[in-house]
Short mmCIF file of N, CA, C and O in Angstrom, two decimals:
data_model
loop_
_atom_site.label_atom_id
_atom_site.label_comp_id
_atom_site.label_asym_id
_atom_site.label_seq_id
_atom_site.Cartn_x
_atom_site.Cartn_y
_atom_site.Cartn_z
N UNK A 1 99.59 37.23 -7.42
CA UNK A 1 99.02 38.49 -6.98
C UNK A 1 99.26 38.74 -5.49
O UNK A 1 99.49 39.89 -5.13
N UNK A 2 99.22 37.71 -4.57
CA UNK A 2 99.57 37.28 -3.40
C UNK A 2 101.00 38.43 -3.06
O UNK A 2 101.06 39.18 -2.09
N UNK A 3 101.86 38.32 -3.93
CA UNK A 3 103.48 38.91 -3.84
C UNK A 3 102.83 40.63 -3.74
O UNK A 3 103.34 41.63 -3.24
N UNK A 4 101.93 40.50 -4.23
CA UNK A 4 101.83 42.30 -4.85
C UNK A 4 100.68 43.11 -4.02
O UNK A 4 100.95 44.26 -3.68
N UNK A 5 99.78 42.71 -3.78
CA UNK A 5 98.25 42.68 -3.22
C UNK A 5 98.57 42.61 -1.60
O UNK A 5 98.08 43.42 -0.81
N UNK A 6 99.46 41.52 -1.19
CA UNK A 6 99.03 40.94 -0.11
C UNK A 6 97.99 39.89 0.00
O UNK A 6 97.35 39.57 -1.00
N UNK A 7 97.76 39.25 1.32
CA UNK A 7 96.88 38.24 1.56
C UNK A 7 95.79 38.03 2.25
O UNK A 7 95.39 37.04 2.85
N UNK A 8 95.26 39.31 2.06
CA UNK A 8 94.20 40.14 2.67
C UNK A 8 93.01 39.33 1.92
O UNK A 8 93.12 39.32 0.69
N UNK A 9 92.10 38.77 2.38
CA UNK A 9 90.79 37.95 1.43
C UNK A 9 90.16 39.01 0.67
O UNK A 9 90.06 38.91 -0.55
N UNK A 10 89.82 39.82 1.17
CA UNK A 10 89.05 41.28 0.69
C UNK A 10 90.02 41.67 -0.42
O UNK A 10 89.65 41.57 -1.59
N UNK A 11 91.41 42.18 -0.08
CA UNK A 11 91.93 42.96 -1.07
C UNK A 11 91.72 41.93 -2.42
O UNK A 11 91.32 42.32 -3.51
N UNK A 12 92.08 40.55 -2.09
CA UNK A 12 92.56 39.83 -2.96
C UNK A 12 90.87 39.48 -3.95
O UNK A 12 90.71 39.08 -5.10
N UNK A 13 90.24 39.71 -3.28
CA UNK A 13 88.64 39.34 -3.86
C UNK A 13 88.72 40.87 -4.96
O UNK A 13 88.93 40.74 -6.17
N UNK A 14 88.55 41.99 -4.43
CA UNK A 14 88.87 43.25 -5.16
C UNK A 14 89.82 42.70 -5.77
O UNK A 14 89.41 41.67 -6.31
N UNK A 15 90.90 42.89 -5.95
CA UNK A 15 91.90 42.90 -7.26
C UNK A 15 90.82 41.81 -8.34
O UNK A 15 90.24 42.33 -9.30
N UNK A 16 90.69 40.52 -8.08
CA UNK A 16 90.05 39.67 -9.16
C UNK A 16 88.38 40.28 -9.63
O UNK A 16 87.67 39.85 -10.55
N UNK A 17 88.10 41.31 -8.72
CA UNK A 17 86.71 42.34 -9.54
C UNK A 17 87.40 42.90 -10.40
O UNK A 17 87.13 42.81 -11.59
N UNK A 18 88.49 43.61 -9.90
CA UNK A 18 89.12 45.16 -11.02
C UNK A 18 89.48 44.24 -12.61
O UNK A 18 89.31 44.73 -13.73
N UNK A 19 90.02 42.82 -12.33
CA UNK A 19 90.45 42.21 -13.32
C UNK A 19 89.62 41.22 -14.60
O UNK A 19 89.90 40.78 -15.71
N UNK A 20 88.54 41.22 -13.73
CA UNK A 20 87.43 40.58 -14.43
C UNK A 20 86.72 41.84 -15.08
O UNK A 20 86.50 41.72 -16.29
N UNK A 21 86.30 43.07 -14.49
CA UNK A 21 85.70 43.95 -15.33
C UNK A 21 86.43 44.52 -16.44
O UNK A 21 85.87 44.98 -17.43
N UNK A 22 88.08 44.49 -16.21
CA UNK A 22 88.94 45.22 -17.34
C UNK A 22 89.16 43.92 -18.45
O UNK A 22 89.58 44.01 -19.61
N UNK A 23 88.80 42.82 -17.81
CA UNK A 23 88.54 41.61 -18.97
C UNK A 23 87.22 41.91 -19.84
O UNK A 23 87.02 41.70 -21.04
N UNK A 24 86.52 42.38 -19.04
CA UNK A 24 85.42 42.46 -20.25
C UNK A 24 85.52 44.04 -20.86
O UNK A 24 84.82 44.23 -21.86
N UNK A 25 85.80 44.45 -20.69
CA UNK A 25 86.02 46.13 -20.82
C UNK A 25 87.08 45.51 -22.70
O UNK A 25 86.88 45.70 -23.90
N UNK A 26 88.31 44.64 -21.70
CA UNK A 26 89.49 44.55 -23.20
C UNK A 26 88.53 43.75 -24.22
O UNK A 26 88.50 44.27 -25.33
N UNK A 27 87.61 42.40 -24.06
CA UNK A 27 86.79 42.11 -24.72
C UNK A 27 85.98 43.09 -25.78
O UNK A 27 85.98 43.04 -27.01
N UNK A 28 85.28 43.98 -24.90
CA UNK A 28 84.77 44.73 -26.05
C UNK A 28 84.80 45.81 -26.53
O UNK A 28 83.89 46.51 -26.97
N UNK A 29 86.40 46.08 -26.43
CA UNK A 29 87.30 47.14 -27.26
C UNK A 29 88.19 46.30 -27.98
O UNK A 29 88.32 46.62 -29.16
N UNK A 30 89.06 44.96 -27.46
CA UNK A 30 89.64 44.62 -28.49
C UNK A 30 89.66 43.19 -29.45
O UNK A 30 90.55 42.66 -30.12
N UNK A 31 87.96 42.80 -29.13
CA UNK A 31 87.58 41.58 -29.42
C UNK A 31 88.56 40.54 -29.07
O UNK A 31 88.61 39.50 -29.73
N UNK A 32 89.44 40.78 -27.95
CA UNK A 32 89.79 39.53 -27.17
C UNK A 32 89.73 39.35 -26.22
O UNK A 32 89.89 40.25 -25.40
N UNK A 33 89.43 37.96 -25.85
CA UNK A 33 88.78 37.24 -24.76
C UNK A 33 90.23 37.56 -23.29
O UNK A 33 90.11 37.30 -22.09
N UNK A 34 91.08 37.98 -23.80
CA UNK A 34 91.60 38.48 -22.67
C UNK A 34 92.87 39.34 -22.76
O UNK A 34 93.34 39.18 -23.88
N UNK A 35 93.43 39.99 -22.19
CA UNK A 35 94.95 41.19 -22.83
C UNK A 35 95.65 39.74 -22.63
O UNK A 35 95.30 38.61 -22.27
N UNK A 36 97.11 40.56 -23.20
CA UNK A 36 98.13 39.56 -23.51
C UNK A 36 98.57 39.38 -22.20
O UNK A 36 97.80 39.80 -21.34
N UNK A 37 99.38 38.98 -21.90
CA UNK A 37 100.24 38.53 -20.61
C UNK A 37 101.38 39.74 -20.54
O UNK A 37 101.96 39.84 -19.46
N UNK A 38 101.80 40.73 -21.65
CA UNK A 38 102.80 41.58 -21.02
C UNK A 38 101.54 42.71 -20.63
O UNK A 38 101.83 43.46 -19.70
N UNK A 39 100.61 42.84 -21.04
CA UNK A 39 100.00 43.77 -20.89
C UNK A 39 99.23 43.82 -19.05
O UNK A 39 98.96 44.72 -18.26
N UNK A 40 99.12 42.20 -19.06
CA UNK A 40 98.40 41.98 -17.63
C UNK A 40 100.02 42.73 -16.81
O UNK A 40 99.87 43.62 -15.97
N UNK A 41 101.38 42.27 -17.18
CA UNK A 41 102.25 42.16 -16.24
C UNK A 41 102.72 43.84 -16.21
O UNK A 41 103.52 44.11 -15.32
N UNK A 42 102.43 44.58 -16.81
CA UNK A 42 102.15 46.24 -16.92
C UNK A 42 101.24 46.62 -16.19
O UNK A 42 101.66 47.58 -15.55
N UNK A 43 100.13 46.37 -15.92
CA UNK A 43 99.13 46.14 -14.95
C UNK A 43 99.35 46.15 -13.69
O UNK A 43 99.02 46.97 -12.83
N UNK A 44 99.91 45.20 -13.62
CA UNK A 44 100.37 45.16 -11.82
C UNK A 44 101.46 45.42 -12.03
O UNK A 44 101.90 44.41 -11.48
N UNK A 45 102.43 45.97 -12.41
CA UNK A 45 103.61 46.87 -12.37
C UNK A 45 103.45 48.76 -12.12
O UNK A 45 104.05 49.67 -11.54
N UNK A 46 102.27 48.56 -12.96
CA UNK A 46 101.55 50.29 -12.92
C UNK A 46 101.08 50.43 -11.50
O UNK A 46 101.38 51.48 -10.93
N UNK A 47 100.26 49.40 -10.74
CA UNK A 47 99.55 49.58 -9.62
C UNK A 47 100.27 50.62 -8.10
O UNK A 47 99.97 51.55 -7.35
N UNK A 48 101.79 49.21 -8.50
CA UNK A 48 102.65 49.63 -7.23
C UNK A 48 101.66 49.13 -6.29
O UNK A 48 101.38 49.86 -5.33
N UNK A 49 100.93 47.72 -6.44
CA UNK A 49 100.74 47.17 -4.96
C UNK A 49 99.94 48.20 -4.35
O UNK A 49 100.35 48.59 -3.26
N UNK A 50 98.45 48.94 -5.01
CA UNK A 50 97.60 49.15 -4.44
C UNK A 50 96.53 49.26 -5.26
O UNK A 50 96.66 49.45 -6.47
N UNK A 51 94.93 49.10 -4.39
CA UNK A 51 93.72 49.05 -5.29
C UNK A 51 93.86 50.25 -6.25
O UNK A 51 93.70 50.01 -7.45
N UNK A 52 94.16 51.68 -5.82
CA UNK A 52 93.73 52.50 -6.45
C UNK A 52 94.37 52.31 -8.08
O UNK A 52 93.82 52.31 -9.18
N UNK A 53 96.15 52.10 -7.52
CA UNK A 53 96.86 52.21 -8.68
C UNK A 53 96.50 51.18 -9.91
O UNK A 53 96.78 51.47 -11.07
N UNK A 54 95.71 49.70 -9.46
CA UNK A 54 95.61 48.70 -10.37
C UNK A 54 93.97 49.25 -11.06
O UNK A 54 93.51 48.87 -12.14
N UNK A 55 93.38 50.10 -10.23
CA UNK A 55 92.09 50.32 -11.17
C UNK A 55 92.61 51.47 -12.09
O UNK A 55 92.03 51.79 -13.13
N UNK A 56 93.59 51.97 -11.69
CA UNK A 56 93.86 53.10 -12.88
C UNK A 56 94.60 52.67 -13.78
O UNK A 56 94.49 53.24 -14.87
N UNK A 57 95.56 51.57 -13.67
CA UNK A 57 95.94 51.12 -14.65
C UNK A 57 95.25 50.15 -15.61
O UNK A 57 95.83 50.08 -16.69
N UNK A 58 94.09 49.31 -15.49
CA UNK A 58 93.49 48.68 -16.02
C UNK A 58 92.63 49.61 -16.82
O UNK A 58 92.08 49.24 -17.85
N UNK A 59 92.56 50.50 -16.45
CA UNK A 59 91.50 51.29 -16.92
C UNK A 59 92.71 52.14 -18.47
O UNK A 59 92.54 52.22 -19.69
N UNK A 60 93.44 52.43 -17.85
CA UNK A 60 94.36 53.08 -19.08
C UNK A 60 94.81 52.22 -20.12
O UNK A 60 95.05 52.60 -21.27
N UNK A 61 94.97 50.58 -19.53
CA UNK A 61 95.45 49.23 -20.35
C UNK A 61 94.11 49.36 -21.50
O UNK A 61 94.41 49.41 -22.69
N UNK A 62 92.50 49.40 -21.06
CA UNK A 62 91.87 50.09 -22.15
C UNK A 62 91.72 50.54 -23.05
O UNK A 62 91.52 50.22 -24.22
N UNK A 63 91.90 51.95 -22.11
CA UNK A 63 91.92 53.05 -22.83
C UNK A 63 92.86 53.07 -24.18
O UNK A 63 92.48 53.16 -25.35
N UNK A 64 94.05 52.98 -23.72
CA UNK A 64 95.26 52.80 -24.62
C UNK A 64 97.00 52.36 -24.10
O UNK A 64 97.90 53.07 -23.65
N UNK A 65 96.93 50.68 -24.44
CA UNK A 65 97.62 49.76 -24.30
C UNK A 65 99.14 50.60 -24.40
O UNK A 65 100.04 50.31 -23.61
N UNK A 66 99.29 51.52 -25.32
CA UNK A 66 100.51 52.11 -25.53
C UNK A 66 100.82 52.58 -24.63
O UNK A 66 101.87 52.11 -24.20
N UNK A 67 100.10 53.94 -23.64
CA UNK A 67 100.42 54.57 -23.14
C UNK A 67 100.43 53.99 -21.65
O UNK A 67 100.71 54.71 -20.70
N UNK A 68 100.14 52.80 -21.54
CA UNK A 68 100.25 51.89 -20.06
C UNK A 68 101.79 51.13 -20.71
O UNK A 68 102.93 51.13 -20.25
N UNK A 69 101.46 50.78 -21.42
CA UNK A 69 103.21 50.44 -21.57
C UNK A 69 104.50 50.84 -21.40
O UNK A 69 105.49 50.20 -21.05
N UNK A 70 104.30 52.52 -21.84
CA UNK A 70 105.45 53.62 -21.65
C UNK A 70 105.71 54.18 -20.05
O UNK A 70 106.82 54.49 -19.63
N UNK A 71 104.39 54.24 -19.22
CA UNK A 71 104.39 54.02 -17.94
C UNK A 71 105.07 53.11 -17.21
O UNK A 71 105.56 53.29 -16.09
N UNK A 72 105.08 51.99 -17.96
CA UNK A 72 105.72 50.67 -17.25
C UNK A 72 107.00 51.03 -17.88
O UNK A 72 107.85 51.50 -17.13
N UNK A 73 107.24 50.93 -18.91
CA UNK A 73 108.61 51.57 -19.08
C UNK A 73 109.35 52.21 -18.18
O UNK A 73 110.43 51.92 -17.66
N UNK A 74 108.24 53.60 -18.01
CA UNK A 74 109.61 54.68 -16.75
C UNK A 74 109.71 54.15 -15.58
O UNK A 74 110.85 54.09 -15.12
N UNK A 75 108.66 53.64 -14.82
CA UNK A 75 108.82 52.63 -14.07
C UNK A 75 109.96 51.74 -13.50
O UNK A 75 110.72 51.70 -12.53
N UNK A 76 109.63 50.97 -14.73
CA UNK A 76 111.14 49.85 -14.86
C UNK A 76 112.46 50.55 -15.01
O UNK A 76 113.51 50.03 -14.63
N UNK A 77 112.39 52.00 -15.67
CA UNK A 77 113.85 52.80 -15.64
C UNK A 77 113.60 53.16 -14.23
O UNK A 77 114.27 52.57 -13.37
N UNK A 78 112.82 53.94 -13.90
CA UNK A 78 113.41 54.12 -11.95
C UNK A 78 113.84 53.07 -11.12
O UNK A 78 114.66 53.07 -10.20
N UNK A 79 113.34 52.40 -11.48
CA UNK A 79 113.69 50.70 -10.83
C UNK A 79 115.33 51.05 -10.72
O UNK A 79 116.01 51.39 -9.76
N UNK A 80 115.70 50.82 -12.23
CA UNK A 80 117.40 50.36 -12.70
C UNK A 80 117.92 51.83 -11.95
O UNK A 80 118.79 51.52 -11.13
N UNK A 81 117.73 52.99 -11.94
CA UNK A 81 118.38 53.69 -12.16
C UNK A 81 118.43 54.04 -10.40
O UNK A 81 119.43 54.62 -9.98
N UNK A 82 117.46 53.72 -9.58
CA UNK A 82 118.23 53.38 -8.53
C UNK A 82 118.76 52.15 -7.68
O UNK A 82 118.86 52.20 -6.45
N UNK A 83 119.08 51.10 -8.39
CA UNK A 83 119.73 50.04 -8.64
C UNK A 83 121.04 50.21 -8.85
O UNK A 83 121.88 49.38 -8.51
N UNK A 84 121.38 51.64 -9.59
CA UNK A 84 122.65 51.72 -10.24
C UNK A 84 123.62 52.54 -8.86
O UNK A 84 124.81 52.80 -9.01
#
């Protein structure tokens, strides 16, 4: 998180609130004890390395896992496509 967050004590204390409440949030919407690992790594891909962006994406990972995925999707295409 360090790579993404920075090494700010504060920021880094916030990010592990936003991630512990969207742990219990995925708990009791999807009776598991925690999202998968592509879903966390959509998460901080959605954020773009700031509080606001990682509470809105945790919050949409929620809401509906699909539509945080397709986000990370275009994402990852802007990535490549100015790469190219």
């Amino acid at each position: 998180m360090i790579s993404v967050f920075g090494d700010d004590a504060r920021s880094l204390r916030e990010v592990a609130q936003v991630f512990e409440l969207m742990e219990m949030a995925w708990h009791d919407c999807y009776e598991e004890i925690t999202p998968p690992e592509a879903v966390i790594d959509d998460i901080v891909l959605c954020s773009r390395g700031t509080l606001g962006g990682l509470v809105d994406a945790a919050h949409l990972a929620v809401i509906d896992r699909r539509d945080l995925s397709l986000r990370a999707s275009e994402i990852r295409s802007e990535s490549l496509d100015r790469s190219a």
